[in-house]
JSON list of C-alpha atoms in Angstrom, two decimals:
[
{"chain": "B", "resi": 1, "resn": "HIS", "atom": "CA", "xyz": [0.92, 1.36, 22.20]},
{"chain": "B", "resi": 2, "resn": "VAL", "atom": "CA", "xyz": [1.52, 1.46, 17.95]},
{"chain": "B", "resi": 3, "resn": "GLN", "atom": "CA", "xyz": [1.17, 4.52, 15.98]},
{"chain": "B", "resi": 4, "resn": "LEU", "atom": "CA", "xyz": [1.21, 4.09, 11.67]},
{"chain": "B", "resi": 5, "resn": "VAL", "atom": "CA", "xyz": [1.40, 6.82, 9.41]},
{"chain": "B", "resi": 6, "resn": "GLU", "atom": "CA", "xyz": [0.90, 6.15, 5.75]},
{"chain": "B", "resi": 7, "resn": "SER", "atom": "CA", "xyz": [2.47, 8.53, 3.08]},
{"chain": "B", "resi": 8, "resn": "GLY", "atom": "CA", "xyz": [2.61, 8.35, -0.67]},
{"chain": "B", "resi": 9, "resn": "GLY", "atom": "CA", "xyz": [-0.82, 8.52, -2.05]},
{"chain": "B", "resi": 10, "resn": "GLY", "atom": "CA", "xyz": [-1.99, 11.03, -4.89]},
{"chain": "B", "resi": 11, "resn": "SER", "atom": "CA", "xyz": [-3.70, 11.30, -8.06]},
{"chain": "B", "resi": 12, "resn": "VAL", "atom": "CA", "xyz": [-2.68, 9.24, -10.59]},
{"chain": "B", "resi": 13, "resn": "GLN", "atom": "CA", "xyz": [-3.56, 7.93, -14.46]},
{"chain": "B", "resi": 14, "resn": "ALA", "atom": "CA", "xyz": [-4.72, 4.76, -15.10]},
{"chain": "B", "resi": 15, "resn": "GLY", "atom": "CA", "xyz": [-1.50, 2.61, -15.94]},
{"chain": "B", "resi": 16, "resn": "GLU", "atom": "CA", "xyz": [0.87, 4.23, -14.09]},
{"chain": "B", "resi": 17, "resn": "SER", "atom": "CA", "xyz": [1.35, 3.41, -10.39]},
{"chain": "B", "resi": 18, "resn": "LEU", "atom": "CA", "xyz": [2.80, 4.61, -7.02]},
{"chain": "B", "resi": 19, "resn": "ARG", "atom": "CA", "xyz": [3.86, 3.68, -3.66]},
{"chain": "B", "resi": 20, "resn": "LEU", "atom": "CA", "xyz": [2.26, 4.01, -0.46]},
{"chain": "B", "resi": 21, "resn": "SER", "atom": "CA", "xyz": [4.27, 3.74, 2.64]},
{"chain": "B", "resi": 22, "resn": "CYS", "atom": "CA", "xyz": [3.54, 3.00, 6.59]},
{"chain": "B", "resi": 23, "resn": "ASN", "atom": "CA", "xyz": [5.66, 3.97, 8.83]},
{"chain": "B", "resi": 24, "resn": "ALA", "atom": "CA", "xyz": [5.28, 2.22, 12.91]},
{"chain": "B", "resi": 25, "resn": "SER", "atom": "CA", "xyz": [6.59, 4.71, 15.85]},
{"chain": "B", "resi": 26, "resn": "THR", "atom": "CA", "xyz": [7.84, 1.88, 17.63]},
{"chain": "B", "resi": 27, "resn": "SER", "atom": "CA", "xyz": [10.99, -0.55, 16.99]},
{"chain": "B", "resi": 28, "resn": "SER", "atom": "CA", "xyz": [9.85, -3.33, 19.54]},
{"chain": "B", "resi": 29, "resn": "PHE", "atom": "CA", "xyz": [6.68, -3.82, 17.46]},
{"chain": "B", "resi": 30, "resn": "THR", "atom": "CA", "xyz": [8.40, -4.79, 14.43]},
{"chain": "B", "resi": 31, "resn": "GLY", "atom": "CA", "xyz": [11.31, -6.57, 15.87]},
{"chain": "B", "resi": 32, "resn": "SER", "atom": "CA", "xyz": [8.90, -9.40, 17.11]},
{"chain": "B", "resi": 33, "resn": "GLY", "atom": "CA", "xyz": [6.60, -11.73, 15.89]},
{"chain": "B", "resi": 34, "resn": "TYR", "atom": "CA", "xyz": [3.48, -9.89, 14.18]},
{"chain": "B", "resi": 35, "resn": "CYS", "atom": "CA", "xyz": [1.23, -9.16, 11.38]},
{"chain": "B", "resi": 36, "resn": "MET", "atom": "CA", "xyz": [1.00, -5.84, 8.90]},
{"chain": "B", "resi": 37, "resn": "ALA", "atom": "CA", "xyz": [-1.82, -5.19, 5.96]},
{"chain": "B", "resi": 38, "resn": "TRP", "atom": "CA", "xyz": [-3.33, -3.09, 3.63]},
{"chain": "B", "resi": 39, "resn": "PHE", "atom": "CA", "xyz": [-6.59, -2.12, 3.65]},
{"chain": "B", "resi": 40, "resn": "ARG", "atom": "CA", "xyz": [-8.48, 0.22, 1.23]},
{"chain": "B", "resi": 41, "resn": "GLN", "atom": "CA", "xyz": [-11.62, 1.37, 1.41]},
{"chain": "B", "resi": 42, "resn": "ALA", "atom": "CA", "xyz": [-13.65, 3.11, -1.42]},
{"chain": "B", "resi": 43, "resn": "PRO", "atom": "CA", "xyz": [-16.91, 5.62, -1.28]},
{"chain": "B", "resi": 44, "resn": "GLY", "atom": "CA", "xyz": [-20.60, 3.65, -0.53]},
{"chain": "B", "resi": 45, "resn": "LYS", "atom": "CA", "xyz": [-18.03, -0.21, -0.21]},
{"chain": "B", "resi": 46, "resn": "GLU", "atom": "CA", "xyz": [-16.88, -1.91, 2.98]},
{"chain": "B", "resi": 47, "resn": "ARG", "atom": "CA", "xyz": [-12.98, -1.84, 3.38]},
{"chain": "B", "resi": 48, "resn": "GLU", "atom": "CA", "xyz": [-11.06, -4.69, 1.46]},
{"chain": "B", "resi": 49, "resn": "GLY", "atom": "CA", "xyz": [-8.06, -6.16, 2.27]},
{"chain": "B", "resi": 50, "resn": "VAL", "atom": "CA", "xyz": [-5.57, -5.96, -0.39]},
{"chain": "B", "resi": 51, "resn": "ALA", "atom": "CA", "xyz": [-2.13, -7.39, 1.06]},
{"chain": "B", "resi": 52, "resn": "ALA", "atom": "CA", "xyz": [-0.56, -8.67, 4.11]},
{"chain": "B", "resi": 53, "resn": "ILE", "atom": "CA", "xyz": [3.22, -9.44, 5.44]},
{"chain": "B", "resi": 54, "resn": "ASP", "atom": "CA", "xyz": [4.33, -10.61, 8.64]},
{"chain": "B", "resi": 55, "resn": "SER", "atom": "CA", "xyz": [7.68, -11.05, 10.24]},
{"chain": "B", "resi": 56, "resn": "ASP", "atom": "CA", "xyz": [9.02, -14.04, 8.39]},
{"chain": "B", "resi": 57, "resn": "GLY", "atom": "CA", "xyz": [8.02, -12.48, 4.81]},
{"chain": "B", "resi": 58, "resn": "ARG", "atom": "CA", "xyz": [5.18, -14.49, 3.74]},
{"chain": "B", "resi": 59, "resn": "THR", "atom": "CA", "xyz": [3.10, -12.01, 1.68]},
{"chain": "B", "resi": 60, "resn": "ASP", "atom": "CA", "xyz": [-0.71, -13.02, 0.84]},
{"chain": "B", "resi": 61, "resn": "TYR", "atom": "CA", "xyz": [-2.85, -10.70, -2.15]},
{"chain": "B", "resi": 62, "resn": "VAL", "atom": "CA", "xyz": [-6.39, -9.86, -3.09]},
{"chain": "B", "resi": 63, "resn": "ALA", "atom": "CA", "xyz": [-6.90, -11.86, -6.00]},
{"chain": "B", "resi": 64, "resn": "SER", "atom": "CA", "xyz": [-7.40, -8.48, -7.80]},
{"chain": "B", "resi": 65, "resn": "VAL", "atom": "CA", "xyz": [-4.00, -6.78, -7.11]},
{"chain": "B", "resi": 66, "resn": "LYS", "atom": "CA", "xyz": [-2.30, -9.98, -7.64]},
{"chain": "B", "resi": 67, "resn": "GLY", "atom": "CA", "xyz": [0.84, -9.36, -10.26]},
{"chain": "B", "resi": 68, "resn": "ARG", "atom": "CA", "xyz": [0.33, -5.58, -9.54]},
{"chain": "B", "resi": 69, "resn": "PHE", "atom": "CA", "xyz": [0.78, -4.57, -6.53]},
{"chain": "B", "resi": 70, "resn": "PHE", "atom": "CA", "xyz": [3.74, -5.56, -4.39]},
{"chain": "B", "resi": 71, "resn": "ILE", "atom": "CA", "xyz": [4.50, -5.42, -0.10]},
{"chain": "B", "resi": 72, "resn": "SER", "atom": "CA", "xyz": [7.60, -5.78, 1.60]},
{"chain": "B", "resi": 73, "resn": "GLN", "atom": "CA", "xyz": [9.24, -3.87, 4.84]},
{"chain": "B", "resi": 74, "resn": "ASP", "atom": "CA", "xyz": [12.06, -2.53, 5.40]},
{"chain": "B", "resi": 75, "resn": "ILE", "atom": "CA", "xyz": [12.80, -3.60, 9.43]},
{"chain": "B", "resi": 76, "resn": "ALA", "atom": "CA", "xyz": [15.39, -1.59, 10.53]},
{"chain": "B", "resi": 77, "resn": "LYS", "atom": "CA", "xyz": [13.52, 1.52, 9.05]},
{"chain": "B", "resi": 78, "resn": "ASN", "atom": "CA", "xyz": [10.01, 0.25, 10.56]},
{"chain": "B", "resi": 79, "resn": "THR", "atom": "CA", "xyz": [8.34, 0.96, 7.35]},
{"chain": "B", "resi": 80, "resn": "LEU", "atom": "CA", "xyz": [5.81, -1.12, 5.39]},
{"chain": "B", "resi": 81, "resn": "TYR", "atom": "CA", "xyz": [5.82, -0.46, 1.43]},
{"chain": "B", "resi": 82, "resn": "LEU", "atom": "CA", "xyz": [2.53, -1.00, -1.31]},
{"chain": "B", "resi": 83, "resn": "GLN", "atom": "CA", "xyz": [3.76, -0.86, -4.90]},
{"chain": "B", "resi": 84, "resn": "MET", "atom": "CA", "xyz": [1.01, -0.11, -6.80]},
{"chain": "B", "resi": 85, "resn": "ASN", "atom": "CA", "xyz": [1.66, -0.85, -10.43]},
{"chain": "B", "resi": 86, "resn": "SER", "atom": "CA", "xyz": [-0.24, -0.41, -13.31]},
{"chain": "B", "resi": 87, "resn": "LEU", "atom": "CA", "xyz": [-3.35, 1.61, -11.44]},
{"chain": "B", "resi": 88, "resn": "LYS", "atom": "CA", "xyz": [-6.99, 1.26, -12.30]},
{"chain": "B", "resi": 89, "resn": "PRO", "atom": "CA", "xyz": [-9.69, 3.27, -11.42]},
{"chain": "B", "resi": 90, "resn": "GLU", "atom": "CA", "xyz": [-11.29, 0.79, -9.51]},
{"chain": "B", "resi": 91, "resn": "ASP", "atom": "CA", "xyz": [-8.65, 1.14, -7.25]},
{"chain": "B", "resi": 92, "resn": "THR", "atom": "CA", "xyz": [-9.64, 4.41, -6.41]},
{"chain": "B", "resi": 93, "resn": "ALA", "atom": "CA", "xyz": [-9.88, 4.30, -2.38]},
{"chain": "B", "resi": 94, "resn": "MET", "atom": "CA", "xyz": [-8.12, 5.63, 0.91]},
{"chain": "B", "resi": 95, "resn": "TYR", "atom": "CA", "xyz": [-5.66, 2.99, 1.88]},
{"chain": "B", "resi": 96, "resn": "TYR", "atom": "CA", "xyz": [-5.13, 2.07, 5.09]},
{"chain": "B", "resi": 97, "resn": "CYS", "atom": "CA", "xyz": [-1.97, 0.26, 7.14]},
{"chain": "B", "resi": 98, "resn": "ALA", "atom": "CA", "xyz": [-2.94, -1.90, 10.14]},
{"chain": "B", "resi": 99, "resn": "ALA", "atom": "CA", "xyz": [-1.07, -4.13, 12.30]},
{"chain": "B", "resi": 100, "resn": "HIS", "atom": "CA", "xyz": [-1.31, -7.05, 14.01]},
{"chain": "B", "resi": 101, "resn": "PRO", "atom": "CA", "xyz": [1.18, -8.02, 17.26]},
{"chain": "B", "resi": 102, "resn": "SER", "atom": "CA", "xyz": [1.59, -11.69, 16.42]},
{"chain": "B", "resi": 103, "resn": "PHE", "atom": "CA", "xyz": [1.18, -14.02, 13.42]},
{"chain": "B", "resi": 104, "resn": "LEU", "atom": "CA", "xyz": [-2.33, -14.76, 11.94]},
{"chain": "B", "resi": 105, "resn": "PRO", "atom": "CA", "xyz": [-3.52, -17.86, 10.53]},
{"chain": "B", "resi": 106, "resn": "ARG", "atom": "CA", "xyz": [-3.67, -17.26, 6.60]},
{"chain": "B", "resi": 107, "resn": "ASN", "atom": "CA", "xyz": [-7.20, -16.84, 6.57]},
{"chain": "B", "resi": 108, "resn": "MET", "atom": "CA", "xyz": [-7.53, -14.07, 8.38]},
{"chain": "B", "resi": 109, "resn": "ARG", "atom": "CA", "xyz": [-4.70, -11.88, 7.10]},
{"chain": "B", "resi": 110, "resn": "LEU", "atom": "CA", "xyz": [-7.07, -9.79, 5.57]},
{"chain": "B", "resi": 111, "resn": "TRP", "atom": "CA", "xyz": [-9.75, -9.57, 7.73]},
{"chain": "B", "resi": 112, "resn": "GLU", "atom": "CA", "xyz": [-10.07, -6.55, 9.27]},
{"chain": "B", "resi": 113, "resn": "GLY", "atom": "CA", "xyz": [-11.58, -7.80, 12.58]},
{"chain": "B", "resi": 114, "resn": "ALA", "atom": "CA", "xyz": [-7.39, -8.97, 12.90]},
{"chain": "B", "resi": 115, "resn": "TYR", "atom": "CA", "xyz": [-6.17, -5.91, 13.35]},
{"chain": "B", "resi": 116, "resn": "GLY", "atom": "CA", "xyz": [-6.08, -3.31, 16.69]},
{"chain": "B", "resi": 117, "resn": "TYR", "atom": "CA", "xyz": [-3.46, -0.98, 14.72]},
{"chain": "B", "resi": 118, "resn": "TRP", "atom": "CA", "xyz": [-4.88, 1.57, 12.43]},
{"chain": "B", "resi": 119, "resn": "GLY", "atom": "CA", "xyz": [-3.20, 4.31, 10.26]},
{"chain": "B", "resi": 120, "resn": "GLN", "atom": "CA", "xyz": [-5.51, 7.57, 9.04]},
{"chain": "B", "resi": 121, "resn": "GLY", "atom": "CA", "xyz": [-4.82, 6.57, 5.47]},
{"chain": "B", "resi": 122, "resn": "THR", "atom": "CA", "xyz": [-3.76, 7.72, 2.69]},
{"chain": "B", "resi": 123, "resn": "GLN", "atom": "CA", "xyz": [-6.38, 8.51, -0.40]},
{"chain": "B", "resi": 124, "resn": "VAL", "atom": "CA", "xyz": [-5.20, 7.22, -3.59]},
{"chain": "B", "resi": 125, "resn": "THR", "atom": "CA", "xyz": [-7.36, 8.18, -6.91]},
{"chain": "B", "resi": 126, "resn": "VAL", "atom": "CA", "xyz": [-6.75, 6.99, -10.29]},
{"chain": "B", "resi": 127, "resn": "SER", "atom": "CA", "xyz": [-8.33, 8.37, -13.35]}
]
């Protein structure tokens, strides 16, 4: 069983930055092949895949955040990060960390149905 705990959300002005963190409770999961991702859900909208990274460090991004958001990981700390720069009001959402305990095809990495482990979310508000 894997527990994911997000942190780092908050309220910022447009153009500012935030860094989200997601700590995974088990080192055995993060030491093997896996895929982890950030999703977001705005009120009244479906959950959207934002960025994904696998245990080999390969990354994927949704088009709307490319060049502004950067996903990374610190395997020694079992922690996933999302650096969000040049934030826009349309980035306002609840952000969730998700994990899958093996590699995923590139076309599945931003699909929520591929992930079985989820955090509780952290709110990001941009005004």
